[in-house]
Short mmCIF file of C-alpha atoms in Angstrom, two decimals:
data_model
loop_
_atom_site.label_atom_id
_atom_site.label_comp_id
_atom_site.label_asym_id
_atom_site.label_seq_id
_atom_site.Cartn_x
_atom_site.Cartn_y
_atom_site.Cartn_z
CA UNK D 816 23.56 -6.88 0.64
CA UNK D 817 22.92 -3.92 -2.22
CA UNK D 818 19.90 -2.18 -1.09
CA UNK D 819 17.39 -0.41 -3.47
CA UNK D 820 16.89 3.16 -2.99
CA UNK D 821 13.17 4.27 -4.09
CA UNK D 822 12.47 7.92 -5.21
CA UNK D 823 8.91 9.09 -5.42
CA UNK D 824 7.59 10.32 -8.51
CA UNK D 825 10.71 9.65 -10.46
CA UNK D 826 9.81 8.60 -13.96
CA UNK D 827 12.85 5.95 -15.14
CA UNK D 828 13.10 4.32 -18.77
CA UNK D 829 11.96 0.66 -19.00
CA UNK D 830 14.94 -1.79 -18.36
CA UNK D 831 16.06 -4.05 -20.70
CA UNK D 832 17.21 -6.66 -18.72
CA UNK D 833 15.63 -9.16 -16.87
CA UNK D 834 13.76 -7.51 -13.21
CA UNK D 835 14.50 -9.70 -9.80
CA UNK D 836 11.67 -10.12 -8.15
CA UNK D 837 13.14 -7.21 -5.42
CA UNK D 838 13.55 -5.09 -8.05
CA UNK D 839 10.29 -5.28 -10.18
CA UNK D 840 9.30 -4.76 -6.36
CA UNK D 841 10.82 -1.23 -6.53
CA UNK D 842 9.71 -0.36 -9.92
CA UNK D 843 5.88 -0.78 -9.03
CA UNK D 844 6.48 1.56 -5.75
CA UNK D 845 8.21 4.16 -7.88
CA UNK D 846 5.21 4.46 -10.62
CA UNK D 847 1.85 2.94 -9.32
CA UNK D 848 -1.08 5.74 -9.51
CA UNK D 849 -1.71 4.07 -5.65
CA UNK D 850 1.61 5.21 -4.23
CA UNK D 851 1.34 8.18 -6.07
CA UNK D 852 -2.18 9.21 -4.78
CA UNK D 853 -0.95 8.20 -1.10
CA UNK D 854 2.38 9.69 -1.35
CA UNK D 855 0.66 13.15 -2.64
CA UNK D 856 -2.11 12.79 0.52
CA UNK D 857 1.20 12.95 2.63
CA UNK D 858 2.76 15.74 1.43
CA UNK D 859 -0.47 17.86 1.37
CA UNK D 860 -0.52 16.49 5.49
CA UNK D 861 2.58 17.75 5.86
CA UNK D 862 1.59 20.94 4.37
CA UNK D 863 -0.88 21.72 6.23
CA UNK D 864 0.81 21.38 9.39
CA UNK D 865 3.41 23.92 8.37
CA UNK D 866 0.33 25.79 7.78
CA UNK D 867 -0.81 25.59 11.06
CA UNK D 868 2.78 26.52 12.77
CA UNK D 869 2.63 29.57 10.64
CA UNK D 870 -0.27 30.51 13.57
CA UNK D 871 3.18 30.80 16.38
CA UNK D 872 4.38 33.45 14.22
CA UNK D 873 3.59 37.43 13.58
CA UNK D 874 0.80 38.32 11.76
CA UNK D 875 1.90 41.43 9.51
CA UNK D 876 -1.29 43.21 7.23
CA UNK D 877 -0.83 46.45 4.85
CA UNK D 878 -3.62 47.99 3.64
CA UNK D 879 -4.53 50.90 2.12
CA UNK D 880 -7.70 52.43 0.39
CA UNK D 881 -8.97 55.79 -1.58
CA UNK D 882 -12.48 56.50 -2.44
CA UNK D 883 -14.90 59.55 -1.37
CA UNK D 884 -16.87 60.24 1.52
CA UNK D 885 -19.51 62.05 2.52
CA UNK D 886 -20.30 63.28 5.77
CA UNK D 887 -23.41 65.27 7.67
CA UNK D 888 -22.04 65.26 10.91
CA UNK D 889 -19.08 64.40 13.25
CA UNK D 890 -19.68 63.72 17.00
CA UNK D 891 -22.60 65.27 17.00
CA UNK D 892 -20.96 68.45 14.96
CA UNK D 893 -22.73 69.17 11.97
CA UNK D 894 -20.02 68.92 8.94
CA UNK D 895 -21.94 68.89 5.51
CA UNK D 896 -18.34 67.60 3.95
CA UNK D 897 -17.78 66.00 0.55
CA UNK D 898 -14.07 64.93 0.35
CA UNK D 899 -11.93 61.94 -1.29
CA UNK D 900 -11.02 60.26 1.54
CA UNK D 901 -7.33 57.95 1.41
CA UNK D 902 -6.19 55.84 3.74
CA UNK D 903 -3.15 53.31 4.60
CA UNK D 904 -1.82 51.63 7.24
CA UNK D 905 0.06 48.38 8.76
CA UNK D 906 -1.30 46.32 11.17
CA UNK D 907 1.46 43.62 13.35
CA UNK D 908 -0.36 41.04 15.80
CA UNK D 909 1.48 38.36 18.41
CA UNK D 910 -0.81 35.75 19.41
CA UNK D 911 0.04 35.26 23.15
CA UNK D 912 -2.24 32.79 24.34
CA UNK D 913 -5.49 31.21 22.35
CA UNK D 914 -6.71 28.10 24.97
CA UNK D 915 -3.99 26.01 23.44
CA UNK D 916 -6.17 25.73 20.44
CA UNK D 917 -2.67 26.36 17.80
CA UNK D 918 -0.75 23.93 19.84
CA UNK D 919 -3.96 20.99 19.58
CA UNK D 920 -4.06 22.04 15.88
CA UNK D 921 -0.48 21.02 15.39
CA UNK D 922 -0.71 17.94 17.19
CA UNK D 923 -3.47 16.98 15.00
CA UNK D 924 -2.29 17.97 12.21
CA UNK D 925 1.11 16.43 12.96
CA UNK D 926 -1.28 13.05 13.99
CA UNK D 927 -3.14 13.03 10.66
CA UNK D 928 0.60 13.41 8.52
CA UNK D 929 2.08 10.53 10.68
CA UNK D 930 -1.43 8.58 9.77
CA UNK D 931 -0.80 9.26 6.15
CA UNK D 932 2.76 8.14 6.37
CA UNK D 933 1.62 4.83 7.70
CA UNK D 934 -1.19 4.75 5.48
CA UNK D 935 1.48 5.21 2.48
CA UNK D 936 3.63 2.42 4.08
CA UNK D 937 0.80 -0.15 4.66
CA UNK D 938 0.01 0.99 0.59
CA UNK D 939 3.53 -0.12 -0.42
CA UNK D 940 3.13 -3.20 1.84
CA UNK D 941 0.39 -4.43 -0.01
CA UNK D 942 1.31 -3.50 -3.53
CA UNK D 943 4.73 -5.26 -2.72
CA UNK D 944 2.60 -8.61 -1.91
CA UNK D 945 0.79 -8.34 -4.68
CA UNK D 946 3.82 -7.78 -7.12
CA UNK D 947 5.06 -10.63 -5.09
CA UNK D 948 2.62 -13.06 -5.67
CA UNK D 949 2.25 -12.10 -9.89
CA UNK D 950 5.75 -12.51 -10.50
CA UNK D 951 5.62 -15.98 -8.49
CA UNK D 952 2.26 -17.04 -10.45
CA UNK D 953 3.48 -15.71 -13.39
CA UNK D 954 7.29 -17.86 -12.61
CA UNK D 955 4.79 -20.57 -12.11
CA UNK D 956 2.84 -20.43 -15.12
CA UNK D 957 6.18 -20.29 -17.20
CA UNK D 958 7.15 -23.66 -15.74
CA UNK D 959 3.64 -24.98 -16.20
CA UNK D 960 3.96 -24.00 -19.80
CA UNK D 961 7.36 -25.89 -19.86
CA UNK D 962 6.06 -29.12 -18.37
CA UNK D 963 3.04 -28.84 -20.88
CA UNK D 964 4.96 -28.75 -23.96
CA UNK D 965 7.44 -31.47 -22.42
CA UNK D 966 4.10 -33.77 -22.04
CA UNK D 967 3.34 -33.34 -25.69
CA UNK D 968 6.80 -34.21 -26.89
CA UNK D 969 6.19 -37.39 -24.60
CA UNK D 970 3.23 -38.15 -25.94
CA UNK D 971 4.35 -37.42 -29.85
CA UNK D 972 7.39 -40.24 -28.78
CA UNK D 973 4.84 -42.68 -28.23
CA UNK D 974 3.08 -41.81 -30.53
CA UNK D 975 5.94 -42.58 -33.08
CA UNK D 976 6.69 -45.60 -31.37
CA UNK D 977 2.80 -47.39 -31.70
CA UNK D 978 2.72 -46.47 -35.11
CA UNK D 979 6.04 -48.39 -35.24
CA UNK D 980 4.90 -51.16 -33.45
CA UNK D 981 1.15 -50.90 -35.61
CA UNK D 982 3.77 -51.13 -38.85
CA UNK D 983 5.47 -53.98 -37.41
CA UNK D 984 1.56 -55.47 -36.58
CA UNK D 985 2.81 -55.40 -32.86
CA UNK D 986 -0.34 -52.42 -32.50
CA UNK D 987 -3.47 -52.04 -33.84
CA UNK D 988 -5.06 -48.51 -35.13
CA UNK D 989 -6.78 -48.39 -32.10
CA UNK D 990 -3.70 -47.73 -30.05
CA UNK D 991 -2.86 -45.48 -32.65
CA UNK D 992 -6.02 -43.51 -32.08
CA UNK D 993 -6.10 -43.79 -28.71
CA UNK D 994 -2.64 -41.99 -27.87
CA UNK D 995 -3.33 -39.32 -30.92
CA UNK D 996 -6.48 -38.80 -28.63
CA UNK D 997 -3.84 -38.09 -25.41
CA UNK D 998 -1.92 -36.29 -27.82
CA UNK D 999 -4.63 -33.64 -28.19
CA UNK D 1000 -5.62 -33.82 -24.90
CA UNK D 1001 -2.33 -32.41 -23.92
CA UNK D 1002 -2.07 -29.63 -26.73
CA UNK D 1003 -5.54 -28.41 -25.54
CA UNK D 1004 -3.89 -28.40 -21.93
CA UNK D 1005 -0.55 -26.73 -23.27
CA UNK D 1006 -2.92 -23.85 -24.97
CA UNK D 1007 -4.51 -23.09 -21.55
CA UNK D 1008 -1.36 -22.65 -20.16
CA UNK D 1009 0.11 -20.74 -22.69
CA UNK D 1010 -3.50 -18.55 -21.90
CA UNK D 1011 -2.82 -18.57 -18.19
CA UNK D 1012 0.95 -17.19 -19.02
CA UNK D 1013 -0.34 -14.44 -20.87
CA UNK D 1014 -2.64 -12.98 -18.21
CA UNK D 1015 0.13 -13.43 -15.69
CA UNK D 1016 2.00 -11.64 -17.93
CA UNK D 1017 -0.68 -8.67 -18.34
CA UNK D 1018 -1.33 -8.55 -14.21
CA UNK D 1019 2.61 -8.40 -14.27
CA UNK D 1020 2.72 -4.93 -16.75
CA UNK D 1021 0.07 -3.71 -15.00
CA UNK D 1022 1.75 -3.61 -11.58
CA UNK D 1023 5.26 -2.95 -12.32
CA UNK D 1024 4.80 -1.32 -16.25
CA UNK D 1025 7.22 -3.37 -17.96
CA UNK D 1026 6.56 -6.66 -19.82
CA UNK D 1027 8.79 -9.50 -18.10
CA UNK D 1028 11.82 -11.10 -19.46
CA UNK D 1029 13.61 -13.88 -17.99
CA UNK D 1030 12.34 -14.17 -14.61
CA UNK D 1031 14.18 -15.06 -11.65
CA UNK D 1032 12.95 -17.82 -9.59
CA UNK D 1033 13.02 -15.79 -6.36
CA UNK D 1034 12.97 -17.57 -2.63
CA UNK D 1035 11.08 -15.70 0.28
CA UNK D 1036 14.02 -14.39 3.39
CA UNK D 1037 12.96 -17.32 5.75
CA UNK D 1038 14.75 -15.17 8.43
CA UNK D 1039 11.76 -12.82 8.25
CA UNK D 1040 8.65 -15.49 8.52
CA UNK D 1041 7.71 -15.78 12.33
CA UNK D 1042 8.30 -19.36 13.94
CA UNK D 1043 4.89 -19.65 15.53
CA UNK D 1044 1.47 -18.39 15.37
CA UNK D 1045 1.52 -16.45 18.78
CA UNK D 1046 5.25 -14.89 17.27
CA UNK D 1047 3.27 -13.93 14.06
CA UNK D 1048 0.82 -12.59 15.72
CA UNK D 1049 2.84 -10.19 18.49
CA UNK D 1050 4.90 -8.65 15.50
CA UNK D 1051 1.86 -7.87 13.51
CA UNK D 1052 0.49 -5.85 16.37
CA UNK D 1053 3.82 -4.07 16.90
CA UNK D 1054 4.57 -3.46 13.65
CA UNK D 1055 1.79 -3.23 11.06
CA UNK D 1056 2.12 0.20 9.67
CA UNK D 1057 -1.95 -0.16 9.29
CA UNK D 1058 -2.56 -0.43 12.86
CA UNK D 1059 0.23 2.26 13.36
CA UNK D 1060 -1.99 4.39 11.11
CA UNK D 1061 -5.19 3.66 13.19
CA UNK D 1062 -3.48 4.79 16.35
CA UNK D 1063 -2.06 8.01 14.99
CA UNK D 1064 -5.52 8.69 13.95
CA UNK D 1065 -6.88 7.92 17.14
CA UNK D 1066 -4.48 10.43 18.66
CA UNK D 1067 -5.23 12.93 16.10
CA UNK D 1068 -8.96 12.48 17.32
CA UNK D 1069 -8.08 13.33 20.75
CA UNK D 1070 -5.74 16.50 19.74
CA UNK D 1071 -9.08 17.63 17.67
CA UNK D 1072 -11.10 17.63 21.07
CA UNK D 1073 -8.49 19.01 23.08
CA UNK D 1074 -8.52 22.22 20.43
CA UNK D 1075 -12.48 22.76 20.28
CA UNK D 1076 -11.88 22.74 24.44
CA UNK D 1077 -9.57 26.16 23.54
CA UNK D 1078 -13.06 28.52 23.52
CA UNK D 1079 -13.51 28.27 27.35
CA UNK D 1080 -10.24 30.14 27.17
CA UNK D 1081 -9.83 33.54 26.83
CA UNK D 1082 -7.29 35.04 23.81
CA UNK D 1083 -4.97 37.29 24.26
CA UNK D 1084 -2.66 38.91 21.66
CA UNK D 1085 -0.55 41.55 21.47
CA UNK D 1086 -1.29 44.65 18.58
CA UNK D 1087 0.53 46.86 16.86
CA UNK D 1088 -0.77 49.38 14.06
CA UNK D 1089 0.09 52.85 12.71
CA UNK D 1090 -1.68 54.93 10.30
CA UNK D 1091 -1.07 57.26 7.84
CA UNK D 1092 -4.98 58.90 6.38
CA UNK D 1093 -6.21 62.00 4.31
CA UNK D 1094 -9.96 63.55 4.89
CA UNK D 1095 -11.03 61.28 7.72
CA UNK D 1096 -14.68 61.74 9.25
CA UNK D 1097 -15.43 65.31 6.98
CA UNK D 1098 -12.29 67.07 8.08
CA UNK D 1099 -9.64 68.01 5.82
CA UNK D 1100 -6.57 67.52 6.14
CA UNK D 1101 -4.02 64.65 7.37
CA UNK D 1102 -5.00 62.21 10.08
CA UNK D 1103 -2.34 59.94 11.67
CA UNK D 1104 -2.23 57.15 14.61
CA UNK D 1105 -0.24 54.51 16.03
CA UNK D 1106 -0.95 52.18 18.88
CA UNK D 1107 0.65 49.62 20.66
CA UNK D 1108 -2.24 47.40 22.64
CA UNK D 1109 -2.16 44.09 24.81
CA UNK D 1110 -5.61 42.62 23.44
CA UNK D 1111 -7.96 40.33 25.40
CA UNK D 1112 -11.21 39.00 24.53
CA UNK D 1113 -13.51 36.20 26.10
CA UNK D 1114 -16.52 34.50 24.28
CA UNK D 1115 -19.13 34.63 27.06
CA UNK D 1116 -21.82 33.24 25.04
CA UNK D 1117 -22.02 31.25 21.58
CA UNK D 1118 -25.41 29.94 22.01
CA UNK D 1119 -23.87 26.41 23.36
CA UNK D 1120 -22.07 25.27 19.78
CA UNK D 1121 -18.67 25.08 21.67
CA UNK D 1122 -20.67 22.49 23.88
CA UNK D 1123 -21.60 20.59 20.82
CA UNK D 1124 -18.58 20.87 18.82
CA UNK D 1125 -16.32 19.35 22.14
CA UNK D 1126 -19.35 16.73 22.24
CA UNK D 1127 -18.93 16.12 18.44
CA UNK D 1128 -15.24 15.41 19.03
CA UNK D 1129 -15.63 13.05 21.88
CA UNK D 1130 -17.93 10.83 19.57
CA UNK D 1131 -15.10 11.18 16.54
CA UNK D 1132 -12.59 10.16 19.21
CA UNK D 1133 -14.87 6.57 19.98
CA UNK D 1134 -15.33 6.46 16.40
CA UNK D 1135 -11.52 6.34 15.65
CA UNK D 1136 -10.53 3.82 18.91
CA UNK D 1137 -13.68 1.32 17.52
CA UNK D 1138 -11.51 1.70 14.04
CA UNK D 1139 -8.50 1.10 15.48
CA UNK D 1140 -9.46 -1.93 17.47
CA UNK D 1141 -11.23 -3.43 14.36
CA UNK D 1142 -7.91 -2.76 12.56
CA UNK D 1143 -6.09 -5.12 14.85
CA UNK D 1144 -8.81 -7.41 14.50
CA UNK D 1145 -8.80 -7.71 10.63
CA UNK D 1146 -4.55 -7.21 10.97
CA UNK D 1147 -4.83 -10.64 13.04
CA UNK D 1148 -7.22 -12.22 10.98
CA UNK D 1149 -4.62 -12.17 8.21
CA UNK D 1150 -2.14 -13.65 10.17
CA UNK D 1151 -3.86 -16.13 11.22
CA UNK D 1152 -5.14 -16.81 7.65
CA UNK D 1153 -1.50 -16.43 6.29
CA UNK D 1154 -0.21 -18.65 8.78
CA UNK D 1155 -2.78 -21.29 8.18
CA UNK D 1156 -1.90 -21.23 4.64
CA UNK D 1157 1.90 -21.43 4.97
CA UNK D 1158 1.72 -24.63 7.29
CA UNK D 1159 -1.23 -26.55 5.34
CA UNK D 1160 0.79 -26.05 1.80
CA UNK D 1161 3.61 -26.70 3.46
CA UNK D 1162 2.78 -29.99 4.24
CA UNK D 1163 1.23 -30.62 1.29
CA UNK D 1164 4.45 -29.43 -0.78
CA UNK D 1165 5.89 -32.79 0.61
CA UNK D 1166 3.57 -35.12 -0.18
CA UNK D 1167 3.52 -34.17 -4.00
CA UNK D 1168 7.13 -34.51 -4.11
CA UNK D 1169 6.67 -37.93 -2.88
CA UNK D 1170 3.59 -38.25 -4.88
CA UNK D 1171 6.73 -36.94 -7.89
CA UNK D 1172 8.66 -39.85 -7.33
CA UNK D 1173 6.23 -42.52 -6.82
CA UNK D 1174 4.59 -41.25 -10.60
CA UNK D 1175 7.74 -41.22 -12.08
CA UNK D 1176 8.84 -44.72 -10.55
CA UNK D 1177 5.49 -46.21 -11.52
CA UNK D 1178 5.41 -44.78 -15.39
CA UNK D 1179 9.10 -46.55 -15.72
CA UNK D 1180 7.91 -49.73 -14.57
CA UNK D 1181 4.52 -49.99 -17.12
CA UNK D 1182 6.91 -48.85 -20.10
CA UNK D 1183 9.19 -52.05 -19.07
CA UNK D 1184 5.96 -53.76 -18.59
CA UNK D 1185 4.57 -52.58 -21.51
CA UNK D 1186 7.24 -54.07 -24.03
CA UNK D 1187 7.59 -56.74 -22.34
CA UNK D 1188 3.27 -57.43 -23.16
CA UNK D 1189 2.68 -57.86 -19.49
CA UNK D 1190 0.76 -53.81 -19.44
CA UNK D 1191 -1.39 -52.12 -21.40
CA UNK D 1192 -1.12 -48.91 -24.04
CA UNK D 1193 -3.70 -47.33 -21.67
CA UNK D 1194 -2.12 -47.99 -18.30
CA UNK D 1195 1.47 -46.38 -19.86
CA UNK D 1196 -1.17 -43.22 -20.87
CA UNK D 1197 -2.52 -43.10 -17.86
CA UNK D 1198 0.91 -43.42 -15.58
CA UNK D 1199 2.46 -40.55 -18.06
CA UNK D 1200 -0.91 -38.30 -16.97
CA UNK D 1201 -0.39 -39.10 -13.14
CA UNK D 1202 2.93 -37.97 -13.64
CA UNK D 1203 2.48 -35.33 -15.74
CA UNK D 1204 -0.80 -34.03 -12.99
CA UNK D 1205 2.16 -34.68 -9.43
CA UNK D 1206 4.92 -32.26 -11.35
CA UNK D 1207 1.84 -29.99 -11.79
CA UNK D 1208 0.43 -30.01 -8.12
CA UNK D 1209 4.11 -30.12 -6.98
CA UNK D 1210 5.09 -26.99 -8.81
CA UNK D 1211 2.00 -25.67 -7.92
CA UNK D 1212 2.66 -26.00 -4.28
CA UNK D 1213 6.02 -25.03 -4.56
CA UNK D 1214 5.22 -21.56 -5.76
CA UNK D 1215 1.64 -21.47 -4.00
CA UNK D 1216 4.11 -22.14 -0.60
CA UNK D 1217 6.12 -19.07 -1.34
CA UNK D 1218 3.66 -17.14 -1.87
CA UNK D 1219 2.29 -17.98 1.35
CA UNK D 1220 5.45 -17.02 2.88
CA UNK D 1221 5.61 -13.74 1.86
CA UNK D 1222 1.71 -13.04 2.58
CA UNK D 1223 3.04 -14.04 6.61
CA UNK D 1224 5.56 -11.59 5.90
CA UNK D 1225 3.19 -8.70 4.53
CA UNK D 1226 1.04 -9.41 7.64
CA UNK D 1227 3.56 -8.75 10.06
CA UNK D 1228 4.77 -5.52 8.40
CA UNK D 1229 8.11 -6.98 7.10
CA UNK D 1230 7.47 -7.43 3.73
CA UNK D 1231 9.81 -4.47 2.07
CA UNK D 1232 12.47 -4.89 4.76
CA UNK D 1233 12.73 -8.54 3.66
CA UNK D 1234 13.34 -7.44 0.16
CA UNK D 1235 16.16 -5.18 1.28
CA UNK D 1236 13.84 -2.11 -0.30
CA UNK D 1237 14.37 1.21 1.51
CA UNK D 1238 11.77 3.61 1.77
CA UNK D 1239 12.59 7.08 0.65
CA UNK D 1240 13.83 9.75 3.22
CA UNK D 1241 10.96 11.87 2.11
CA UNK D 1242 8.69 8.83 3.76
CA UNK D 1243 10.14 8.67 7.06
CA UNK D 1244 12.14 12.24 7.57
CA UNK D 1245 10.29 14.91 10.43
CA UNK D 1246 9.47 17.18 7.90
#
């Protein structure tokens, strides 16, 4: 099966033809200011842990400096000097060894991009429910719309047919009156469907920034909604990018105390630097030095705020696992919810079908009935409304069911795999 290839922050001309429900999928993750933001947060992650690799590598300073200087005395040596003093040199330093504080850095920061990257998935998750359920309301609301101006056509036959009858003095005005008053009924209903349409349509352009043409009627990938509760449940947990983006956090807490622990640890470095200076310290004349030193220095004492930054990080470490086990908690809560949905409308689904034919059987028999004298004008009205209200609930459910479908999907993590949508490289590549 064709699969869609997304690129971030790729801006593409509005299509002309009609979007699949997969595809206006991949149009909303291309543009929406929400994958945007996220994606951006990810790349500045990944940023900054190139930053903090730089820290591995040489440090290499030039500097250089003229002014004037005046000196009384020099080691004690009376000098009295007034000269304009230059200087310049280059400095090269090797970190050796800092208490593992570099390598903790990295881990974190590598923890926090990873977090972001799930973060940006769970994003596109969501947003690719939500597109999923406007284009279904919206597919909905079209047919609603449909069945609402078929009603009034129904209702304008028999309307032409009592006055008819009332011509042929088979009717009386009051029939007449009575189905022009069904008549309206129906035309008020049919404009607040038509109203319903258009906000579909307007939550649709919002999310995916194209107005919709010709929808498809789209039908969830049954292969990827879980069996059973318990199966819902166990795939959430292993896959939900948004618990995958708690536990990253939760190691990137742990990394961050592991690198405050780094000041019990002496640093070592190695040094290089040579100078080249004019009219140093009152004496004229060139001065130049060069040194090549192993460097080691130990923080004895920093009145205690090593203590309290480690005991800061152990609290930020409980704060992240109580995040990430109330993450699984909500994560299950939607499944559960999802799940409960998808079986109760399920069911449902089938009993308006066979509420569907019942109506439909029913309505045929009063219109026999009906010219035959043996029903009433008001019991045909009323068996075209139940008719017209079971298509209603049944197309309701119908859509309201597949919706419910893909929400189980979302909540197990599936959602964009099930739509054959690949994420870009740039999402899941070690950068």
């Amino acid at each position: 099966m064709r699969r869609l290839i997304l690129i971030p922050i790729l801006t593409l001309s509005a299509s002309a033809h009609a979007l699949t429900l997969e595809e206006s999928v991949a149009e909303a993750i291309n543009h929406h200011p929400t994958i945007l933001q996220k994606y951006a947060s990810f790349e500045a992650a990944v940023r900054y842990k190139r930053a903090a690799v730089g820290d591995y590598l040489p440090q290499v300073k030039l500097y250089g400096g003229i002014g004037y200087e005046n000196v009384r005395y020099n080691s004690g040596q009376r000098i009295d000097s007034e000269l304009d003093r230059t200087e310049i040199g280059l400095s090269v330093s090797q970190l050796l060894f800092d208490g593992f504080r570099t390598t903790s850095e990295i881990d974190r920061l590598d923890f926090e991009k990873e977090a972001e990257r799930f973060g940006l998935l769970s994003d596109a998750e969501n947003l690719s429910l939500e597109v999923s359920r406007v284009y279904l309301e919206l597919s909905m609301a079209n047919k609603i719309v449909e069945l609402s101006e078929r009603n009034i056509e129904e209702h304008q036959e028999v309307l032409k047919n009592i006055e008819s009858r009332m011509n042929k003095g088979l009717s009386s005005a009051s029939d007449v009156a009575q189905v022009k008053a069904r008549l309206a009924t129906s035309q008020s209903g049919y404009l607040s469907a038509r109203h319903n349409q258009m906000d579909k349509q307007a939550n649709y352009y919002d999310l995916v920034g194209q107005l919709p043409k010709d929808l498809h009627d789209p039908q969830p990938d049954f292969d990827f909604v879980p069996k059973n509760l318990p199966d819902a449940l166990r795939l959430a947990v292993e896959n939900h990018p948004e618990i995958e983006a708690a536990i990253q956090d939760t190691q990137a807490a742990n990394a961050q105390h592991d690198r405050e622990k780094s000041d019990f640890w002496p640093k070592l470095s190695i040094e290089l630097q040579a100078n080249k200076n004019d009219n140093i310290g009152g004496i004229e004349g060139p001065d130049e030095d060069a040194r090549a030193m192993l460097m080691l220095s130990y923080n004895l004492f920093n009145g205690g705020s090593t203590i309290d930054r480690i005991e800061a990080a152990s609290w930020r470490y409980q704060q992240a696992l109580s995040i990430r086990q109330n993450t699984q908690k909500q994560v299950e809560e939607g499944v559960r919810l999802a799940w409960n949905a998808y079986e109760f409308i399920g069911e449902q689904r089938g009993y308006y079908r066979e509420n569907v034919d019942q109506a439909v059987q029913a309505e045929k028999g009063y219109s026999r009935q009906f010219e035959l004298g043996r029903r009433s004008l008001l019991d045909v009205l009323d068996a075209k409304i139940e008719v017209f209200a079971a298509r209603k609930h049944y197309i309701t459910a119908h859509y309201n069911y597949n919706i419910a479908a893909y929400r189980l999907i979302n909540a197990t993590g599936h959602l964009m795999e099930s739509f054959r949508v690949d994420t870009p490289e740039a999402w899941t590549e070690d950068k």
